[in-house]
GROMACS .gro file of C-alpha atoms in nm:
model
  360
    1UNK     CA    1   2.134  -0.556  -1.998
    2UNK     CA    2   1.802  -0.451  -1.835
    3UNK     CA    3   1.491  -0.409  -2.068
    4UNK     CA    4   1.248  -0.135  -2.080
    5UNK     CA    5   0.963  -0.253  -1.834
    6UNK     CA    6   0.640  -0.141  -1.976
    7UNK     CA    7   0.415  -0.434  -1.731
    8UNK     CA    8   0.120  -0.250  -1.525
    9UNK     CA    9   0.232  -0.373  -1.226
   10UNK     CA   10   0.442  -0.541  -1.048
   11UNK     CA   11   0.652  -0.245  -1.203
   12UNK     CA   12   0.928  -0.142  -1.345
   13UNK     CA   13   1.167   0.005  -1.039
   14UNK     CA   14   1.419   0.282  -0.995
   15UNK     CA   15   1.746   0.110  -1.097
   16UNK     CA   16   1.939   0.298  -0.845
   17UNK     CA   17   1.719   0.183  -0.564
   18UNK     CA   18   1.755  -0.220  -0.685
   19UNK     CA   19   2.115  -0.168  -0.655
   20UNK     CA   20   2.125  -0.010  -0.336
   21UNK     CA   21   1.920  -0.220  -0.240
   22UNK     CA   22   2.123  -0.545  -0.358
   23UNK     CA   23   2.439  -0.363  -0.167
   24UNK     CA   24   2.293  -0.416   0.137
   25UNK     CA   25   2.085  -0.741   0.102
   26UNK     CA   26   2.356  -0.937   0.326
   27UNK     CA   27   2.477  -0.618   0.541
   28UNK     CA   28   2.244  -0.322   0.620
   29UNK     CA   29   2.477  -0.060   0.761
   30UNK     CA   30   2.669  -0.296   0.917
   31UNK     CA   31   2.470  -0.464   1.178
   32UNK     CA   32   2.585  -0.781   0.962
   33UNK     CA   33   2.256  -0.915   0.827
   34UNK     CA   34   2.023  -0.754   0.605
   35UNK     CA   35   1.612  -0.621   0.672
   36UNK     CA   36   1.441  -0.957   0.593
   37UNK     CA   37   1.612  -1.135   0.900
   38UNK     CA   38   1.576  -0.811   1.136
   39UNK     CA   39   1.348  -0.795   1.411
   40UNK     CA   40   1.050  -0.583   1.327
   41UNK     CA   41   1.097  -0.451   1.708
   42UNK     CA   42   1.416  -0.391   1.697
   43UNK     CA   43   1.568  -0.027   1.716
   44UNK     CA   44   1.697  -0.047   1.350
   45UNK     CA   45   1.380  -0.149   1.137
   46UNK     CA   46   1.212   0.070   1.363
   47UNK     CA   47   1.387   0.355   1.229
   48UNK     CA   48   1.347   0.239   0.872
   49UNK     CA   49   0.967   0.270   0.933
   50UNK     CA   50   0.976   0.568   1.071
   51UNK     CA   51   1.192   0.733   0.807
   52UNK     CA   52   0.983   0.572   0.563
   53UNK     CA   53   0.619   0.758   0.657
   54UNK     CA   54   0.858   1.076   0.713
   55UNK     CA   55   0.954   1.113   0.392
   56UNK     CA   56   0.565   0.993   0.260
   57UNK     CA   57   0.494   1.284   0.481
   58UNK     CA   58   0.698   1.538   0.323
   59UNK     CA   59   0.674   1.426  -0.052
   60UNK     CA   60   0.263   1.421  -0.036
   61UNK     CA   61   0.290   1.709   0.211
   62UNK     CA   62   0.007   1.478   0.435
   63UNK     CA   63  -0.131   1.694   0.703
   64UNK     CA   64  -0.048   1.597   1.093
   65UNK     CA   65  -0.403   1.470   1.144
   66UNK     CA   66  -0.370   1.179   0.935
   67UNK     CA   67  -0.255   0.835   1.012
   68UNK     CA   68  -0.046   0.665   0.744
   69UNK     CA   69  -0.062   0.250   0.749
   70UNK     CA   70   0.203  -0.001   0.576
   71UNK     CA   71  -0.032  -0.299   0.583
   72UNK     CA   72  -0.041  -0.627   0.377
   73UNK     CA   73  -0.293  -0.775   0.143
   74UNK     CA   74  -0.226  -0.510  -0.201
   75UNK     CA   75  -0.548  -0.292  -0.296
   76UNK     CA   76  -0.733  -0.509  -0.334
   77UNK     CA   77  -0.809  -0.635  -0.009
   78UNK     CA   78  -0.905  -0.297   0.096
   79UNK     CA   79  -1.187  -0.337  -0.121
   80UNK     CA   80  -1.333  -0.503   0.173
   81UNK     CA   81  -1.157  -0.357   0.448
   82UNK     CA   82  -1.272  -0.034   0.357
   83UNK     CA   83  -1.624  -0.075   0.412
   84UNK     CA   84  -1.545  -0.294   0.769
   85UNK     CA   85  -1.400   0.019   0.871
   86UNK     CA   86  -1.606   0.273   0.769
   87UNK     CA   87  -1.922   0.180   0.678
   88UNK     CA   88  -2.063   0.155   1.034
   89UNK     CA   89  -2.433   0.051   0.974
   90UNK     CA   90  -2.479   0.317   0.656
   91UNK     CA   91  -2.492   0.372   0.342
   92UNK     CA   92  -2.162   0.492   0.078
   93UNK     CA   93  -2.139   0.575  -0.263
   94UNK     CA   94  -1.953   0.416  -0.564
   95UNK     CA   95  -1.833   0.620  -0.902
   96UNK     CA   96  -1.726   0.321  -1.128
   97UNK     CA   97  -1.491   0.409  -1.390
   98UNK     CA   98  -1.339   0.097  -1.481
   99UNK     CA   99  -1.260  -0.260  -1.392
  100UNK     CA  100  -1.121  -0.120  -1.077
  101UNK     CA  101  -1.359   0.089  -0.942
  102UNK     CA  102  -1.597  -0.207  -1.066
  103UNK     CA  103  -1.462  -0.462  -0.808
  104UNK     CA  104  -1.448  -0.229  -0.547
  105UNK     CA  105  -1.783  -0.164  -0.579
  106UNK     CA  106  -1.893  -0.552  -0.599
  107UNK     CA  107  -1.705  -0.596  -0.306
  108UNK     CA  108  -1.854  -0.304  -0.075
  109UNK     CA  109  -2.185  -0.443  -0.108
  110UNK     CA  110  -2.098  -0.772   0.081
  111UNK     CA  111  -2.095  -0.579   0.406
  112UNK     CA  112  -2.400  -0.340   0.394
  113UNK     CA  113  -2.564  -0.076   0.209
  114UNK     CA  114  -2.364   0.046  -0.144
  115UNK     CA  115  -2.466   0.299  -0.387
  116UNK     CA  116  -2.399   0.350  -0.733
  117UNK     CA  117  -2.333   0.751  -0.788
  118UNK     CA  118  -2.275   0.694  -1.115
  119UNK     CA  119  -2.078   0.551  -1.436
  120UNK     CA  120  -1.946   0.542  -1.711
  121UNK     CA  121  -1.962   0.127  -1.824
  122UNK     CA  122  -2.219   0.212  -2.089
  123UNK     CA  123  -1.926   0.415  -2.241
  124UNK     CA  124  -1.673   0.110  -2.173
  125UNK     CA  125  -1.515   0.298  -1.903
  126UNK     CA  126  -1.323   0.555  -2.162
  127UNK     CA  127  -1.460   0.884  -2.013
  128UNK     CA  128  -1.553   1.003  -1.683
  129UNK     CA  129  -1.850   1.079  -1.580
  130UNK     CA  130  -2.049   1.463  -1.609
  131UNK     CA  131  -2.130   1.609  -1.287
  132UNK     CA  132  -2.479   1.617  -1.381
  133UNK     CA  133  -2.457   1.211  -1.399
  134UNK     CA  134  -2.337   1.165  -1.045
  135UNK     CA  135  -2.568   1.170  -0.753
  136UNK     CA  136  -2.464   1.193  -0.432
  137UNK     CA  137  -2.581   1.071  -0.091
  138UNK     CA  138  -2.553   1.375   0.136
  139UNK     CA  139  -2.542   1.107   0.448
  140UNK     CA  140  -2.283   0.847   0.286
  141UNK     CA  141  -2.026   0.762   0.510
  142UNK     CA  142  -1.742   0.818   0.214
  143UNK     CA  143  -1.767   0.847  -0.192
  144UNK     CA  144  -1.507   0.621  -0.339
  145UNK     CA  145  -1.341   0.659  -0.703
  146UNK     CA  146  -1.049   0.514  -0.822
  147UNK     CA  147  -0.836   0.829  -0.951
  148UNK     CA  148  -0.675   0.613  -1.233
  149UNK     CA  149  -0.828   0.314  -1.377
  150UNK     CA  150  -0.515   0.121  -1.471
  151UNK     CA  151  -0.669  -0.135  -1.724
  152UNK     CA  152  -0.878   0.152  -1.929
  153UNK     CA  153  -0.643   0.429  -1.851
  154UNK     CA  154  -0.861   0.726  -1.735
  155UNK     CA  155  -0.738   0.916  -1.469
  156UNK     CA  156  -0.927   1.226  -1.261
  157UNK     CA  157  -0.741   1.525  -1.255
  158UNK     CA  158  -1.066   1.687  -1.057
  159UNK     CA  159  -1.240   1.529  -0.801
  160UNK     CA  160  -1.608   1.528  -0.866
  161UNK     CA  161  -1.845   1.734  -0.648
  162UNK     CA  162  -1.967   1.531  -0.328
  163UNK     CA  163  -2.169   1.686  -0.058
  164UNK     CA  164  -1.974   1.846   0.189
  165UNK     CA  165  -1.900   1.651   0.530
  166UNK     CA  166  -1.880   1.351   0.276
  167UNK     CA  167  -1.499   1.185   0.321
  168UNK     CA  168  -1.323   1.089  -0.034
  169UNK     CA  169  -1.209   0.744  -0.007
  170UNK     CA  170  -0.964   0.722  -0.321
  171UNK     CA  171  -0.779   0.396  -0.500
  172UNK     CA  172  -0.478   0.527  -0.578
  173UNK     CA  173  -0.275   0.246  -0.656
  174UNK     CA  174  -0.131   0.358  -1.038
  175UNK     CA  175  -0.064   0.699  -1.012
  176UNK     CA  176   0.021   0.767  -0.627
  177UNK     CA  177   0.339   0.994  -0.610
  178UNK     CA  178   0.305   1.088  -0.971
  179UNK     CA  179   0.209   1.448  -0.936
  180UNK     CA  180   0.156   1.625  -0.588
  181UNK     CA  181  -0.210   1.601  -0.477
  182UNK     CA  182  -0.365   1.789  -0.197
  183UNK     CA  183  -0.431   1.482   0.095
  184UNK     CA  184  -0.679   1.690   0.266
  185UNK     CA  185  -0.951   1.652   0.003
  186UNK     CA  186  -0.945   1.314   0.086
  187UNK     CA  187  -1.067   1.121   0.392
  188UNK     CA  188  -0.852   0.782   0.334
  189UNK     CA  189  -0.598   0.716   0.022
  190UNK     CA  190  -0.512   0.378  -0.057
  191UNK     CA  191  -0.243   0.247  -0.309
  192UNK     CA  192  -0.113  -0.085  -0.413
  193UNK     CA  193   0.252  -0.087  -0.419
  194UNK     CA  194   0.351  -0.242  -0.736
  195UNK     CA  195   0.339   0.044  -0.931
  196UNK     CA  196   0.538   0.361  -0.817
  197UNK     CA  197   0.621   0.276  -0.455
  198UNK     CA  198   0.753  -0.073  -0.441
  199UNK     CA  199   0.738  -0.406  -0.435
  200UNK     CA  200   0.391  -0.592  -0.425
  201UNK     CA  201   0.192  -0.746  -0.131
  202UNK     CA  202   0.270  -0.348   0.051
  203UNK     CA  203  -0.048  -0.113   0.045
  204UNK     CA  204  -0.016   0.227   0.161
  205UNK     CA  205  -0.316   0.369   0.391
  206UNK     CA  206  -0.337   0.712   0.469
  207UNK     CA  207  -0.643   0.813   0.674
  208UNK     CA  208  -0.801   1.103   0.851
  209UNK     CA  209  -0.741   1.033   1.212
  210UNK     CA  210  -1.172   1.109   1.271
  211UNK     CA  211  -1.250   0.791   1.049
  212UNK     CA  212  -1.073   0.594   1.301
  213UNK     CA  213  -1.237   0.402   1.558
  214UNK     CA  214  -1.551   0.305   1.330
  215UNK     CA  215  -1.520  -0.092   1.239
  216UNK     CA  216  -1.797  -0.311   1.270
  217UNK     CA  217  -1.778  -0.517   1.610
  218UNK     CA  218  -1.711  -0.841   1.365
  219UNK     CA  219  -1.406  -0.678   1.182
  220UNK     CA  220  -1.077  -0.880   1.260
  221UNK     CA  221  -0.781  -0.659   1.485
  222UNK     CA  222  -0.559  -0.681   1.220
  223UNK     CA  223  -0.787  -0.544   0.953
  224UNK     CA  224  -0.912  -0.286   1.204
  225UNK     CA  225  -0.742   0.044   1.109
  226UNK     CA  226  -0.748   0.192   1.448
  227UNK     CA  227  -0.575  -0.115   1.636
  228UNK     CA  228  -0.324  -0.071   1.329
  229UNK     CA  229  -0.269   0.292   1.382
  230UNK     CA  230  -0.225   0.221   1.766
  231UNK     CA  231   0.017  -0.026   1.673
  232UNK     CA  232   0.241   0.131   1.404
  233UNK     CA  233   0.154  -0.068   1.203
  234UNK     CA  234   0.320  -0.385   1.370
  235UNK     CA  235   0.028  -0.555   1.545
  236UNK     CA  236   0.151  -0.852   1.351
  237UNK     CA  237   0.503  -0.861   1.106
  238UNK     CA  238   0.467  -0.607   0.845
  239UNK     CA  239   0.649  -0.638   0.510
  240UNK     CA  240   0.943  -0.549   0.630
  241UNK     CA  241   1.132  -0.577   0.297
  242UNK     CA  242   0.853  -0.399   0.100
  243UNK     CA  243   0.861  -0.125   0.359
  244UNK     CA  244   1.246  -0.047   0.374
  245UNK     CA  245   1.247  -0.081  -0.032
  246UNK     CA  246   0.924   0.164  -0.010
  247UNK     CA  247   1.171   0.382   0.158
  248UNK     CA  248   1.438   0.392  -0.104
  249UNK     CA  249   1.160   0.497  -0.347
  250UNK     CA  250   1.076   0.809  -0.103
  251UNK     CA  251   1.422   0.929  -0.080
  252UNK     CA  252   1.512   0.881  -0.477
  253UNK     CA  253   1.148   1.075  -0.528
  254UNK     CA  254   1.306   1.350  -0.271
  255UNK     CA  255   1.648   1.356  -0.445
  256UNK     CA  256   1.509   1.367  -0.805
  257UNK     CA  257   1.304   1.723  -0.639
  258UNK     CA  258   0.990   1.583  -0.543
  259UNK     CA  259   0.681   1.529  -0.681
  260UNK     CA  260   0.654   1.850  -0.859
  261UNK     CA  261   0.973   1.755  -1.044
  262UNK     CA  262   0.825   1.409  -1.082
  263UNK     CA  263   0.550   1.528  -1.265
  264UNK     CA  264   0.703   1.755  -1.519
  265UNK     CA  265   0.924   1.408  -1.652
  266UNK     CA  266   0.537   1.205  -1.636
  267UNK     CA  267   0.390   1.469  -1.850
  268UNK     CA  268   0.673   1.489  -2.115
  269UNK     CA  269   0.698   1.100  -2.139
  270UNK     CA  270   0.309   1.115  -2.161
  271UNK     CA  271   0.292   1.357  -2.454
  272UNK     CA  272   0.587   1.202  -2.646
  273UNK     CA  273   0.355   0.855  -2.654
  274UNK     CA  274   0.022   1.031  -2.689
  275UNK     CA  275   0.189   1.244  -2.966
  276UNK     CA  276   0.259   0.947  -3.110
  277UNK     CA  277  -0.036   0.747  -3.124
  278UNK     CA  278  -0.253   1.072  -3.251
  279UNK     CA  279  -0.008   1.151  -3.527
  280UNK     CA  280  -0.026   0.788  -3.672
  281UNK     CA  281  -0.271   0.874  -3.932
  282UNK     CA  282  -0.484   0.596  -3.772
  283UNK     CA  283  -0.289   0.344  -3.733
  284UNK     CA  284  -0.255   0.334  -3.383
  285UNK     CA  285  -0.542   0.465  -3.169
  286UNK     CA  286  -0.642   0.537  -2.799
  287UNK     CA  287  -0.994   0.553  -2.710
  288UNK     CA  288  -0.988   0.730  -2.387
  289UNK     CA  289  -1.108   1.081  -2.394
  290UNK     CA  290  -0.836   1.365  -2.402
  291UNK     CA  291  -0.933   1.527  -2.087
  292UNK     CA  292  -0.901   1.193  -1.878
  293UNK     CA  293  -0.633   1.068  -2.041
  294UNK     CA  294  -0.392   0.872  -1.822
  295UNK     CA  295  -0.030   0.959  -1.768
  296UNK     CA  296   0.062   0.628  -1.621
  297UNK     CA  297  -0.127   0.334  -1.853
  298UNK     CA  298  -0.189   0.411  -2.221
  299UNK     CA  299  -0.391   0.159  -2.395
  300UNK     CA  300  -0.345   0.188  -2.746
  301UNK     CA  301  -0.485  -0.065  -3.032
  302UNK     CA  302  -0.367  -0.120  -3.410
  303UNK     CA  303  -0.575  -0.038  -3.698
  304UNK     CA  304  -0.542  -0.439  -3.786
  305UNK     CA  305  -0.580  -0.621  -3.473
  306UNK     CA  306  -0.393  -0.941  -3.714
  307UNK     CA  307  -0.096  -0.705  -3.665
  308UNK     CA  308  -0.060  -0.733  -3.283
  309UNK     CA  309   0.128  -1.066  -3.293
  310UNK     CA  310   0.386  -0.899  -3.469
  311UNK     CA  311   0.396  -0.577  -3.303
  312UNK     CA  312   0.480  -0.785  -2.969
  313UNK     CA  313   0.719  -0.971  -3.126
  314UNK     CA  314   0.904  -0.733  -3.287
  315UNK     CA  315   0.888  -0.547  -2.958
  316UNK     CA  316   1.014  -0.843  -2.774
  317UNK     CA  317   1.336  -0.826  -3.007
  318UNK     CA  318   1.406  -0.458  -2.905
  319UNK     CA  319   1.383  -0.564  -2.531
  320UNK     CA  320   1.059  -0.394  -2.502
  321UNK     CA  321   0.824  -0.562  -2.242
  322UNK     CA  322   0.509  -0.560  -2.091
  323UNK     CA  323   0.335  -0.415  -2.366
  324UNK     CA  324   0.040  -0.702  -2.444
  325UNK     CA  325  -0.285  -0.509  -2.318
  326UNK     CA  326  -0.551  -0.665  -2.025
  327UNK     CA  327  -0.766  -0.917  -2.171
  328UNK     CA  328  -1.065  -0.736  -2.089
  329UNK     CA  329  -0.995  -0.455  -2.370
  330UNK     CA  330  -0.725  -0.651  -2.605
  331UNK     CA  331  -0.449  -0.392  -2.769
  332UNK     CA  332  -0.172  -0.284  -2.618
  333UNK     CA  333  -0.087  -0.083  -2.336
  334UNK     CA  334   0.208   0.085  -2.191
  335UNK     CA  335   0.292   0.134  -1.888
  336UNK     CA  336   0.515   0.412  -1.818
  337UNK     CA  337   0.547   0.472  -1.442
  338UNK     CA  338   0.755   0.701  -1.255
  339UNK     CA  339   1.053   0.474  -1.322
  340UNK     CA  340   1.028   0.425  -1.673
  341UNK     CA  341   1.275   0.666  -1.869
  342UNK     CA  342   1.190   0.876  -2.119
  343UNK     CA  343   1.426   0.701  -2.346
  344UNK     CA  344   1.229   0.396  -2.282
  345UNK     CA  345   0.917   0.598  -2.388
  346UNK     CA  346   1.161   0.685  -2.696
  347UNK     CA  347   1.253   0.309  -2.825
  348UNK     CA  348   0.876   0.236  -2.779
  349UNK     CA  349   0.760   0.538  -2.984
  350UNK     CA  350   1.059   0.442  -3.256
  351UNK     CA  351   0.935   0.068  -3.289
  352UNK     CA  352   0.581   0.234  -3.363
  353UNK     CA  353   0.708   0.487  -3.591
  354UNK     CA  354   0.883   0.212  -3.790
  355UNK     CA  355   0.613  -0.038  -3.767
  356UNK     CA  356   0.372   0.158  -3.916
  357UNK     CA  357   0.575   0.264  -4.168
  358UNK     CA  358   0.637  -0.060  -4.293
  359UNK     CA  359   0.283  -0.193  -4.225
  360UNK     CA  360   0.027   0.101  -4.285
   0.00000   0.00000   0.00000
């Protein structure tokens, strides 16, 4: 019997995928071995790729003049490869929102000139920031946020104001293919895998084809997103497993109806735990403001922080997992990605219903 997955990543995953998946771990449509002993050349993995960023295209509805990447190395090595690439001998704005957004930041400024535009650590990152707090380099080479801060759970549903001819460089790692989003307000979207699109160790890159062509002379081929995008993204041996699982994910997100149908199930599972926490009396509360609150991560703490020993255990023995929040903010948090069911959201919001009943 599976448990209900509530971990921030690596994820909880479609249980229809995992068993297609395991159906054709040995055999993949017959060719009598499965995608982790195929040839990345060959014909057949080459159509798994290519159906894979097909479907990315038509679920995010990504315009033709982007280029979209399966590379290696998770987000967070894009912390660095972001500025190798695009950077090129200027200067680019930070928003820091949270831990996230944070390290990106600290990471930027190894390779030339980063600005803070603003943030909101003075509030401990539960907010996001007024317009009239952000300032904005009208000759940055990109603006990077993070969209949702997974740790503090504040997500931008409105993309602050940069100057125009700026490009948006967005971490979307823990709410990509949640809700539609328009890709052309963006110069370059990146995303961890280990939360709604696979397996971890994949990122996703999608990038504005004029961004291209921009690395610093001392940035490594394989972390050069042009050479990359010449490539296919097979300059070297891509994830081959993370990509063809990747794929799976696309097709259940087309099958379920896309991400508008996607995001109608988020924001009900969303409300049912928010509804929850606010109608505690107190007992349970989530500082984030309710304007930015996640739909993804929902840190939550107890009235009595004694208490959350017994909270986890007690979820523990109604197969509820993950729930323990970052060590950074203490609490709890809950996860509830695309593939966590709203009956999982259920049996979490029961345990808290009856814990605080008995505990209040």
């Amino acid at each position: 019997m599976r448990i209900f997955n509530f971990s921030a990543g690596p994820a909880v995953l479609p249980e229809a995928v995992l068993e297609a998946a395991r159906d054709e771990l040995l055999d993949w449509h017959g060719c009598g071995m499965g995608i982790m002993e195929m040839s990345h050349r060959g014909k057949d993995f080459t159509g798994v790729i290519e159906a894979a960023e097909a479907d990315l295209r038509a679920l995010m509805g990504i315009p033709a003049n982007y280029k979209v990447l399966f590379l290696q190395g998770g987000a967070t090595l894009q912390f660095a490869q972001i500025p190798m690439n695009l950077l090129a001998g200027g200067s680019a704005d930070y928003v820091v929102t949270g831990s996230w957004s944070k390290k990106a930041f600290k990471e930027a400024q190894r390779y030339g000139a980063v600005r803070l535009a603003g943030t909101t650590e003075a509030g401990k990152f539960t907010a996001l920031p007024a317009a009239a707090d952000l300032s904005f380099d009208p000759s940055a080479a990109y603006a990077h946020i993070c969209t949702n801060e997974t740790i503090h759970g504040v997500e931008m549903f409105d993309l602050p104001a940069v100057p125009a001819g700026v490009p948006i460089v967005a971490d979307m790692s823990s709410h990509i293919l949640s809700r539609p989003m328009d890709v052309s307000k963006y110069g370059l979207i990146y995303a961890g895998a280990q939360k709604n699109i696979g397996p971890a160790g994949l990122v996703i890159v999608i990038v504005r084809e004029d961004l291209l062509g921009k690395a610093a002379p001392t940035t490594p081929s394989v972390l050069d997103y042009a050479v990359m995008a010449e490539n296919g993204s097979m300059l070297n041996t891509p994830p081959t497993f993370g990509i063809y699982l990747a794929g799976l994910i696309f097709k259940h997100l087309l099958a379920q109806g896309g991400l508008a149908a996607v995001e109608q199930a988020n924001i009900a599972k969303a409300r049912l735990l928010y509804d929850a926490i606010d109608g505690s009396g107190g007992f349970y509360r989530n500082p984030v403001d309710v304007a930015c609150r996640s739909r993804m991560n929902v840190p939550f703490t107890l009235a009595d922080g004694a208490l959350d020993a017994a909270f986890l255990a007690e979820a523990a023995e109604r197969r509820l997992s993950g729930l323990k929040g970052h060590k950074s903010v203490g609490g709890m948090r809950a996860s509830i990605y695309n593939a966590m069911s709203i009956d999982g959201v259920r049996a979490l919001v029961e345990l808290m219903q009856d814990f605080a009943a008995r505990k209040a």
